[in-house]
Short mmCIF file of C-alpha atoms and ligand atoms in Angstrom, two decimals:
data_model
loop_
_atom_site.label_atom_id
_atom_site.label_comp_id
_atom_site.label_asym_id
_atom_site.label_seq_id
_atom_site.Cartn_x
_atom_site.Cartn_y
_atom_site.Cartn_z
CA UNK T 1 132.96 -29.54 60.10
CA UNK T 2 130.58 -31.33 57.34
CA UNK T 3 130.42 -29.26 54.41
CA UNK T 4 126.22 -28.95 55.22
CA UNK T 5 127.08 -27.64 58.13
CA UNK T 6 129.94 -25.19 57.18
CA UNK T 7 127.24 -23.76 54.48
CA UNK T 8 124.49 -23.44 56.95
CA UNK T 9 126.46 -21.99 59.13
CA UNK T 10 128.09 -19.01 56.13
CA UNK T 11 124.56 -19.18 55.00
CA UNK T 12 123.03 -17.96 59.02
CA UNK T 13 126.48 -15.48 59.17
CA UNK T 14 125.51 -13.85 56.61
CA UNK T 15 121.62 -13.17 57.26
CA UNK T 16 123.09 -11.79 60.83
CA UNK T 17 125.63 -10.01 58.71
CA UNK T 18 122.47 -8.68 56.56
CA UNK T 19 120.06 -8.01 59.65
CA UNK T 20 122.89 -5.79 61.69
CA UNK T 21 123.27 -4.10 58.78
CA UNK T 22 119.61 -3.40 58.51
CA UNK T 23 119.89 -2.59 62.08
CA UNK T 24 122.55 -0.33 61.83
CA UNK T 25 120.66 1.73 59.01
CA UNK T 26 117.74 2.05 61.06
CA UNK T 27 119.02 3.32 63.81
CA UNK T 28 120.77 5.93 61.27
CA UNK T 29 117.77 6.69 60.24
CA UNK T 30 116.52 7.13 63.64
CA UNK T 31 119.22 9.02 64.93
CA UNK T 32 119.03 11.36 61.77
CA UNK T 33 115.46 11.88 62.39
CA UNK T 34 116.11 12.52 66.31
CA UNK T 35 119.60 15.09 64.80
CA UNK T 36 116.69 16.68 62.04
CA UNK T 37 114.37 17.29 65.11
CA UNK T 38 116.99 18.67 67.33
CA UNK T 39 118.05 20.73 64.48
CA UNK T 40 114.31 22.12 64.17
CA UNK T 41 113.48 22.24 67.17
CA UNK T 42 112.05 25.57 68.02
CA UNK T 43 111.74 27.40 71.64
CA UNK T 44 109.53 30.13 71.68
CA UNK T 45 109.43 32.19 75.36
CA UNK T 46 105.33 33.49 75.68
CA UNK T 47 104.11 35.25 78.83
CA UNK T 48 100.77 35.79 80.03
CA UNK T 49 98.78 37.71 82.10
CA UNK T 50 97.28 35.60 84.83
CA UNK T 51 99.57 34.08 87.36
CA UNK T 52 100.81 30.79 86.91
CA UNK T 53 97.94 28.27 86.08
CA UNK T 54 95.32 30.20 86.54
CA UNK T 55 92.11 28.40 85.94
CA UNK T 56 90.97 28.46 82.38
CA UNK T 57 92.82 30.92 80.58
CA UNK T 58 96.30 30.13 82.13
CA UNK T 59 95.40 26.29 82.32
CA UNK T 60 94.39 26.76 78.77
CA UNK T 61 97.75 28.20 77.76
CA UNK T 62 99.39 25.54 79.51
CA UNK T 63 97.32 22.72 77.78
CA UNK T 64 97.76 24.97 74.38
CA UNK T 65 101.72 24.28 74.88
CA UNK T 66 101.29 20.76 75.31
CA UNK T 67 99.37 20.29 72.34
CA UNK T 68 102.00 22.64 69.87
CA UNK T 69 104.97 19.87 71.28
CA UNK T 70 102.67 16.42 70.65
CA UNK T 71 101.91 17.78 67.15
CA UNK T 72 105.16 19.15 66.11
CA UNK T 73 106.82 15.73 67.27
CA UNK T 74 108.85 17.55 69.70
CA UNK T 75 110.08 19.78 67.71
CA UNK T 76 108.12 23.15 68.49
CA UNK T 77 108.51 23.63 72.69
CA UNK T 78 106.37 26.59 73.98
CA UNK T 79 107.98 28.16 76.72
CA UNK T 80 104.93 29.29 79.31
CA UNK T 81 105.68 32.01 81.86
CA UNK T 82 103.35 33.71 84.25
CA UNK T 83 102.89 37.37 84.94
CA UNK T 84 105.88 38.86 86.27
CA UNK T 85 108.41 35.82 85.46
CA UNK T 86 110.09 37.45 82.44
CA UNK T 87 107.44 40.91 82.41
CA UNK T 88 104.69 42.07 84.66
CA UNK T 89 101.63 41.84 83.54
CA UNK T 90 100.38 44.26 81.72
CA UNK T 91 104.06 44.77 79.75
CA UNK T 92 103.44 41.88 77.53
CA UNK T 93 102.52 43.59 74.70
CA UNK T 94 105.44 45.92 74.47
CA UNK T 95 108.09 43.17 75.43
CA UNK T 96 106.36 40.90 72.49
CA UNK T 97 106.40 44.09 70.28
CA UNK T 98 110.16 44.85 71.32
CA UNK T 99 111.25 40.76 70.58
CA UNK T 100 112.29 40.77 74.39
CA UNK T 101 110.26 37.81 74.32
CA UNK T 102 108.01 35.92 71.39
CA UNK T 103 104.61 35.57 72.14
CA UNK T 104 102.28 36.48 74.98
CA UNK T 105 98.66 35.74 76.21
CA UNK T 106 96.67 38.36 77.47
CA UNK T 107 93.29 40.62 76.93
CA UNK T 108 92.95 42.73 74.26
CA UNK T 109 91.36 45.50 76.41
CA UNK T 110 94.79 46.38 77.96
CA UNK T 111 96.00 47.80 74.66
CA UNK T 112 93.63 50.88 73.87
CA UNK T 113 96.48 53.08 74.91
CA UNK T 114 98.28 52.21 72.07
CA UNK T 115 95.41 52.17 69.78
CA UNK T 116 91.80 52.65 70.74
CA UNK T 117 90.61 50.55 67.93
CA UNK T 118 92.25 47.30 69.42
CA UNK T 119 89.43 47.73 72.03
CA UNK T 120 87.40 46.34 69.34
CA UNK T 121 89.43 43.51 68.61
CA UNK T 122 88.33 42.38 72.54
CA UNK T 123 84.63 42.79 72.12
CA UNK T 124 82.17 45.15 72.44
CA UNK T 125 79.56 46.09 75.42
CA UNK T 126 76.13 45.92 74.25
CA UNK T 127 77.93 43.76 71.34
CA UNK T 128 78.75 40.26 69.61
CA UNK T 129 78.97 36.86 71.65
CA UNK T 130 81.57 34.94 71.47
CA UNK T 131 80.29 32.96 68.65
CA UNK T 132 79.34 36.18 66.37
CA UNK T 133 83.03 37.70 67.04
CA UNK T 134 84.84 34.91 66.05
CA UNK T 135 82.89 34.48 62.72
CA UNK T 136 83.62 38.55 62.39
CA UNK T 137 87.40 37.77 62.87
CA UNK T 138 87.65 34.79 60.42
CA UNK T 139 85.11 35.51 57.76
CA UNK T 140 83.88 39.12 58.24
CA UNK T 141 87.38 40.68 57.56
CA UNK T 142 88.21 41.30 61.62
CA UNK T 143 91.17 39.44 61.85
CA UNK T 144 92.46 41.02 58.52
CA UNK T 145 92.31 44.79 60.27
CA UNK T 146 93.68 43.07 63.44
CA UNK T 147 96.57 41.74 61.90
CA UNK T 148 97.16 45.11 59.52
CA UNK T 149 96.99 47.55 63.04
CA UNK T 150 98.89 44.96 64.91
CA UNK T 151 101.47 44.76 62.32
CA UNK T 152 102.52 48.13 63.00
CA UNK T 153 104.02 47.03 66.43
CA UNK T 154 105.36 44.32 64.58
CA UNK T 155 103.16 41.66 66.61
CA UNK T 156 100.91 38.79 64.96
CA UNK T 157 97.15 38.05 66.76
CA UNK T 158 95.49 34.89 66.77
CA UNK T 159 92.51 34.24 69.07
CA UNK T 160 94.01 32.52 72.26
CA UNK T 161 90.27 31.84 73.86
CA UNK T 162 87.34 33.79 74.65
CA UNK T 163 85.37 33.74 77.54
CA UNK T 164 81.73 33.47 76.90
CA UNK T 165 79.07 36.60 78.01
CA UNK T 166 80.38 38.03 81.05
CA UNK T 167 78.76 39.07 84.74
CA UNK T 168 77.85 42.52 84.90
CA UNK T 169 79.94 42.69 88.32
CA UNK T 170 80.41 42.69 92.27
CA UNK T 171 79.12 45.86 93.80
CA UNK T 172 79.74 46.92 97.54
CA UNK T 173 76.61 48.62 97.07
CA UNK T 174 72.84 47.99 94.74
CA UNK T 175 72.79 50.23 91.94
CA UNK T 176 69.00 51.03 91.89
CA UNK T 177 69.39 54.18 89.83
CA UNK T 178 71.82 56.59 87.56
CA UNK T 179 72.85 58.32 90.97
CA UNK T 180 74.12 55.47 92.30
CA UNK T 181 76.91 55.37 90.22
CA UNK T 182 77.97 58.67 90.17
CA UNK T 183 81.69 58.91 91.66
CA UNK T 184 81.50 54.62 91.89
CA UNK T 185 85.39 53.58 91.37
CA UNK T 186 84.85 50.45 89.87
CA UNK T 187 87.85 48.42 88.01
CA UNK T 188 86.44 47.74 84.26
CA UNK T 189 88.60 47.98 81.37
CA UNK T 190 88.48 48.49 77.83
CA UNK T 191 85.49 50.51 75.81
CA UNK T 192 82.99 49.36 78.55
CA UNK T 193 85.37 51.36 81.52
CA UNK T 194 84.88 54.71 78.56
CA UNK T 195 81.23 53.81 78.67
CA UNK T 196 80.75 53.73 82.94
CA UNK T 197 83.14 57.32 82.68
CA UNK T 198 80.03 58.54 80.84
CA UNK T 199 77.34 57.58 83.46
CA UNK T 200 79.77 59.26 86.12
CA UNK T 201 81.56 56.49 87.14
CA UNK T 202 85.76 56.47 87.87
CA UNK T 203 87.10 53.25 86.14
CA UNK T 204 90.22 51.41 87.13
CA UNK T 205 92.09 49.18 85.11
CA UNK T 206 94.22 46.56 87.36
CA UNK T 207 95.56 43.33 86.80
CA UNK T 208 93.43 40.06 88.05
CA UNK T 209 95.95 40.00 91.11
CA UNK T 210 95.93 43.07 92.54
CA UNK T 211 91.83 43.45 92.42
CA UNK T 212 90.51 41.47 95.59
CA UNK T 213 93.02 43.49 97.76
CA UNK T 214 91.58 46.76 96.50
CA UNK T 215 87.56 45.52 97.04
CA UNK T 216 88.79 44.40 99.89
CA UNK T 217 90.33 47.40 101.30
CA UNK T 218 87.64 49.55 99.50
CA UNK T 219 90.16 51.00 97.20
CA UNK T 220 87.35 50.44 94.78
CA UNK T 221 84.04 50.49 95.01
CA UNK T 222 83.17 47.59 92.45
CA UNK T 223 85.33 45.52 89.85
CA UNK T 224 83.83 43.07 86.89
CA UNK T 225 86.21 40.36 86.42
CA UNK T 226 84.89 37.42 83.91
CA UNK T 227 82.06 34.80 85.17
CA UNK T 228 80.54 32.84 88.52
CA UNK T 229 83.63 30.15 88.34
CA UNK T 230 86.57 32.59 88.21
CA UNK T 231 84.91 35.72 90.20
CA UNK T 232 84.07 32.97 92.75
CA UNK T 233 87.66 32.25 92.99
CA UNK T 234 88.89 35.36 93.60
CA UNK T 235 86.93 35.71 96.54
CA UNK T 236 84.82 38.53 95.12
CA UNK T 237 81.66 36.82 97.28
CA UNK T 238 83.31 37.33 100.69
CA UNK T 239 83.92 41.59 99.72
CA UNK T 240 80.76 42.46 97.98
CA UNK T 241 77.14 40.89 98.56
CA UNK T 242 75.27 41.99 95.20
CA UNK T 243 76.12 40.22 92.09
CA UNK T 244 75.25 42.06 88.79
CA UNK T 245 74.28 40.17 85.10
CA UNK T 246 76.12 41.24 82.31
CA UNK T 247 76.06 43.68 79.43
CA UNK T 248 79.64 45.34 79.54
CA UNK T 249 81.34 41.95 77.78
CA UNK T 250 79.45 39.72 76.18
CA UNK T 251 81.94 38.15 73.84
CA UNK T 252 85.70 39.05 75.18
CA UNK T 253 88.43 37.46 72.94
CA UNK T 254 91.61 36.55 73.98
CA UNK T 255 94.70 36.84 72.50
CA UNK T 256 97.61 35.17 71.38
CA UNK T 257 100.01 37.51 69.83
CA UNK T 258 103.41 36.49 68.40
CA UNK T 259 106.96 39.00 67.57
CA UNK T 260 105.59 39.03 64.05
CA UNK T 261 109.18 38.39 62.76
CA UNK T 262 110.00 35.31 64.92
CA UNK T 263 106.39 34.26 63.27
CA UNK T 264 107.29 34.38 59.78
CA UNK T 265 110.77 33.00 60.54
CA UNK T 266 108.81 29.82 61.70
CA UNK T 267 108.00 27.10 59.81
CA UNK T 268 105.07 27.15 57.90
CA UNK T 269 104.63 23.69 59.53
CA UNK T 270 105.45 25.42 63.06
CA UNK T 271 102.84 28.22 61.78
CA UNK T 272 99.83 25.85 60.66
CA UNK T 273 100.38 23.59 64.11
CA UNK T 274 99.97 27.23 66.10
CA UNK T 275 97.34 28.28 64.27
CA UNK T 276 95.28 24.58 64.98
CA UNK T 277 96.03 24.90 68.33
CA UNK T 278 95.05 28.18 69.02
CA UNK T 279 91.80 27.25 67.67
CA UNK T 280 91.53 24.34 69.64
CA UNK T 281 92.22 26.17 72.57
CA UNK T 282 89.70 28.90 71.36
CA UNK T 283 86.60 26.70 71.36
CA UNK T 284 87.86 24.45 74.62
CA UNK T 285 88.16 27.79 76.73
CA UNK T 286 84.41 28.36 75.87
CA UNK T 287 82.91 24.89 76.62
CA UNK T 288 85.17 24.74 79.65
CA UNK T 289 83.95 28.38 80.90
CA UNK T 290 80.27 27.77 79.90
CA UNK T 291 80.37 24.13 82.20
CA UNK T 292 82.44 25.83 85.33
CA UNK T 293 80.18 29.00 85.39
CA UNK T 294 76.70 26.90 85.10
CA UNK T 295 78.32 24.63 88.39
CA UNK T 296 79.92 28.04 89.72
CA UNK T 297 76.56 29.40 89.38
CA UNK T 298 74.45 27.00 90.88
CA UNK T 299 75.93 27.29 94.21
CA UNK T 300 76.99 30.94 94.35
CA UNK T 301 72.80 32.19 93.51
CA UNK T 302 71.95 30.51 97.04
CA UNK T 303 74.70 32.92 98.97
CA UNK T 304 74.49 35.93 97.07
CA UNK T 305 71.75 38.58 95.47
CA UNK T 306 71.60 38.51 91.51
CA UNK T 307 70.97 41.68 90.32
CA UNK T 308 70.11 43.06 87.21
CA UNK T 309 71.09 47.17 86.40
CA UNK T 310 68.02 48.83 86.18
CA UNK T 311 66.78 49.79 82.53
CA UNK T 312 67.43 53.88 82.94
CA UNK T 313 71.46 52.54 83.53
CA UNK T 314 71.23 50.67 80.66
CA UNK T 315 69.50 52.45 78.21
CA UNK T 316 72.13 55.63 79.00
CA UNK T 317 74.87 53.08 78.86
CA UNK T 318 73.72 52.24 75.37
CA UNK T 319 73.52 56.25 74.79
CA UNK T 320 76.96 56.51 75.96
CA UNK T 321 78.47 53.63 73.88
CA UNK T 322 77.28 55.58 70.54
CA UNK T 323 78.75 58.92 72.66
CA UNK T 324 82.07 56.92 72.96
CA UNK T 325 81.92 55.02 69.29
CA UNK T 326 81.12 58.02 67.39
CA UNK T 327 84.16 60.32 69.90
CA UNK T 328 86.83 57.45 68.86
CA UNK T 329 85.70 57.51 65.18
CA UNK T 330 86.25 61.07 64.97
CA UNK T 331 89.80 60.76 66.67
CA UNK T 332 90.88 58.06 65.16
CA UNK T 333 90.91 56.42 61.42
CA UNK T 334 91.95 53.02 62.71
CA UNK T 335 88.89 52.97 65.09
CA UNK T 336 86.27 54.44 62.56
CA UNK T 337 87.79 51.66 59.98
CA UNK T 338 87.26 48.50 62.40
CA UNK T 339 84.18 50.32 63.73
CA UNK T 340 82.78 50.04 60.04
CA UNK T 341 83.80 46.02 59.59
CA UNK T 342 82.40 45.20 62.60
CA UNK T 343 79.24 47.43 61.73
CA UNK T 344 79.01 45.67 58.44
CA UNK T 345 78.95 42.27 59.61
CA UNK T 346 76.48 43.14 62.43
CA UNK T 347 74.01 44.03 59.81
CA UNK T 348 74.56 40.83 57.91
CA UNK T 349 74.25 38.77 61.18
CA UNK T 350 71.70 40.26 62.99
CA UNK T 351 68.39 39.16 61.09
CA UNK T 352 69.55 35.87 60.82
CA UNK T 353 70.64 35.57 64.20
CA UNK T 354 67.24 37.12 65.26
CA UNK T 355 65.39 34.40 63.04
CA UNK T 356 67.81 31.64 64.17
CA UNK T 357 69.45 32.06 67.40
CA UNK T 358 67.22 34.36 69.13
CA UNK T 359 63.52 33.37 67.90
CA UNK T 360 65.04 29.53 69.28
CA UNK T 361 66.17 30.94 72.43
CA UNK T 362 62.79 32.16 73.05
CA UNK T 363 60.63 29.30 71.99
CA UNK T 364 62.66 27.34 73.92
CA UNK T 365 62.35 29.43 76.93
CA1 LIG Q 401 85.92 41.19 82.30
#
């Protein structure tokens, strides 16, 4: 070999020498990264309760998952199972509370057995939209309360969606006076099912699967459920001809409640990707329920008869909400507390939102 050679040759051995080595350390690197994710990785189990991808609030936990595992690299997996995998429906809250499982997505309303005041955490009839609850919850000191009652079960809230105003709901009969809803069995949860008890009405609280059946088989005599695209799903059109416009929810929040220990053993990088992804999924559940119920809408008005409560029903329900507000102040401190932030706030948003929103609404027309 020609001593050129020989060096060119050392000289090319070593760069090979020097680019395996570089090699080697970044695949160490990598493989440390890949061992530091595995290490971190998180699992959390969260139940719901719709059945398994239910349109819009089960898709949107689904897509809410997704998002918590592209953000967190991997590292944070969300676990979604549908009502009556792990619990049945409505036992979400307790099997959260009791760390049988983290996290769980569900309606607020359910829970006014263990507390009446969480019915306000859900909305109000005759009360905010969606919009004014949120801003209640974030900056009018809602989700402070929230968090304080819910803390007491050991469970932390976030909003997990909310729907947008709700239909006023499918009736097997027209409601054309007060009479007609005297003995009505009608499934309607929450503060607004305390409200119907007051105009005479028997209210039923069931679970979104088990509510055709019982229209069907007149169990009931009526159910609300949410808006034209999911009510049209559930076959409610094929059981009950008249159609009703809303007053009973015109804001409902979802929730997203965590075992508030597993939550503050997460990372406050786990915590902060959560939080932005609840709130991601909070405002894409409302565009996505506002475009499916205008399309639901436009072909369900041509089949069945919109009708609107007459104004005796709702001026009494009205009546009967202060009845009910002022009964679950008086029983309760936690109710009369939230009951007063959610007062306050009203009275700071309501001439603007008359000036703004409302004046608008109607110049627009
Ligand atoms: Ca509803």
């Amino acid at each position: 070999m020609q001593r050129r050679d020989f060096i060119t040759s050392a000289a090319l051995g070593a760069t090979a020498l020097a680019l395996n080595a570089c090699h080697r350390e970044e695949e160490a690197v990598q493989a440390d990264s890949a061992n530091i994710n595995k290490a971190r990785k998180v699992t959390l189990k969260l139940a719901t309760s719709w059945p398994a991808h239910f349109p819009i609030m089960g898709t949107g936990v689904d897509k809410f998952a997704s998002r918590c595992a592209e953000l967190s690299g991997g590292t944070l997996e969300i676990k979604v199972y549908p009502k009556n995998i792990l619990v049945p429906a409505l036992q979400v809250f307790d099997a959260t509370s009791a760390a049988q499982i983290d996290a769980f997505h569900s309606g607020v309303y359910y829970w006014k057995g263990k507390n009446s005041a969480f019915s306000i955490f859900g909305g109000m009839p005759l009360g905010f939209t969606s919009e004014e609850m949120i801003t209640w919850l974030k900056f009018g000191g809602g989700y402070a309360l929230w968090r304080e009652l819910y803390g007491k079960f050991n469970l932390y809230p976030l909003v997990g969606g909310t729907t947008g105003p709700q239909m006023g709901g499918w009736f097997k009969k027209q409601i054309n006076s007060l009479a007609d809803l005297q003995g009505l069995k009608m499934r309607i949860p929450g503060l607004a099912g305390e409200v119907m008890e007051r105009l005479g009405v028997n209210p039923v609280l069931l679970p979104a699967g088990d509510i055709y059946t019982a229209l069907e088989r007149g169990t009931i005599d009526a159910t609300e459920w949410v808006g034209p695209a999911l009510d049209n799903m559930m076959g409610f059109p094929k059981v009950a001809p008249y159609y009703y416009t809303g007053w009973h929810e015109p804001g409902s929040i979802l929730e997203l409640t965590f075992n508030k220990t597993r939550w503050e053993k997460l990372s406050p990088q786990h915590q902060a990707i959560i939080t932005a992804a609840s709130e991601e999924m909070t405002s894409n559940m409302l565009q996505e329920f506002r475009y499916e119920n205008a399309k639901a809408f436009q072909s369900l008005s041509s089949i069945v008869e919109i009708k609107t409560f007459p104004k005796e029903v709702i001026d009494a329900a009205q009546k009967a909400l202060g009845d009910v507000l002022a009964h679950e102040s008086a029983q309760n401190e936690d109710f009369r507390r939230v009951l007063k932030s959610y007062e306050t706030f009203s009275k700071l948003n309501k001439p603007w939102d008359d000036i703004s929103t409302r004046n608008f609404l109607e110049i627009r027309g």
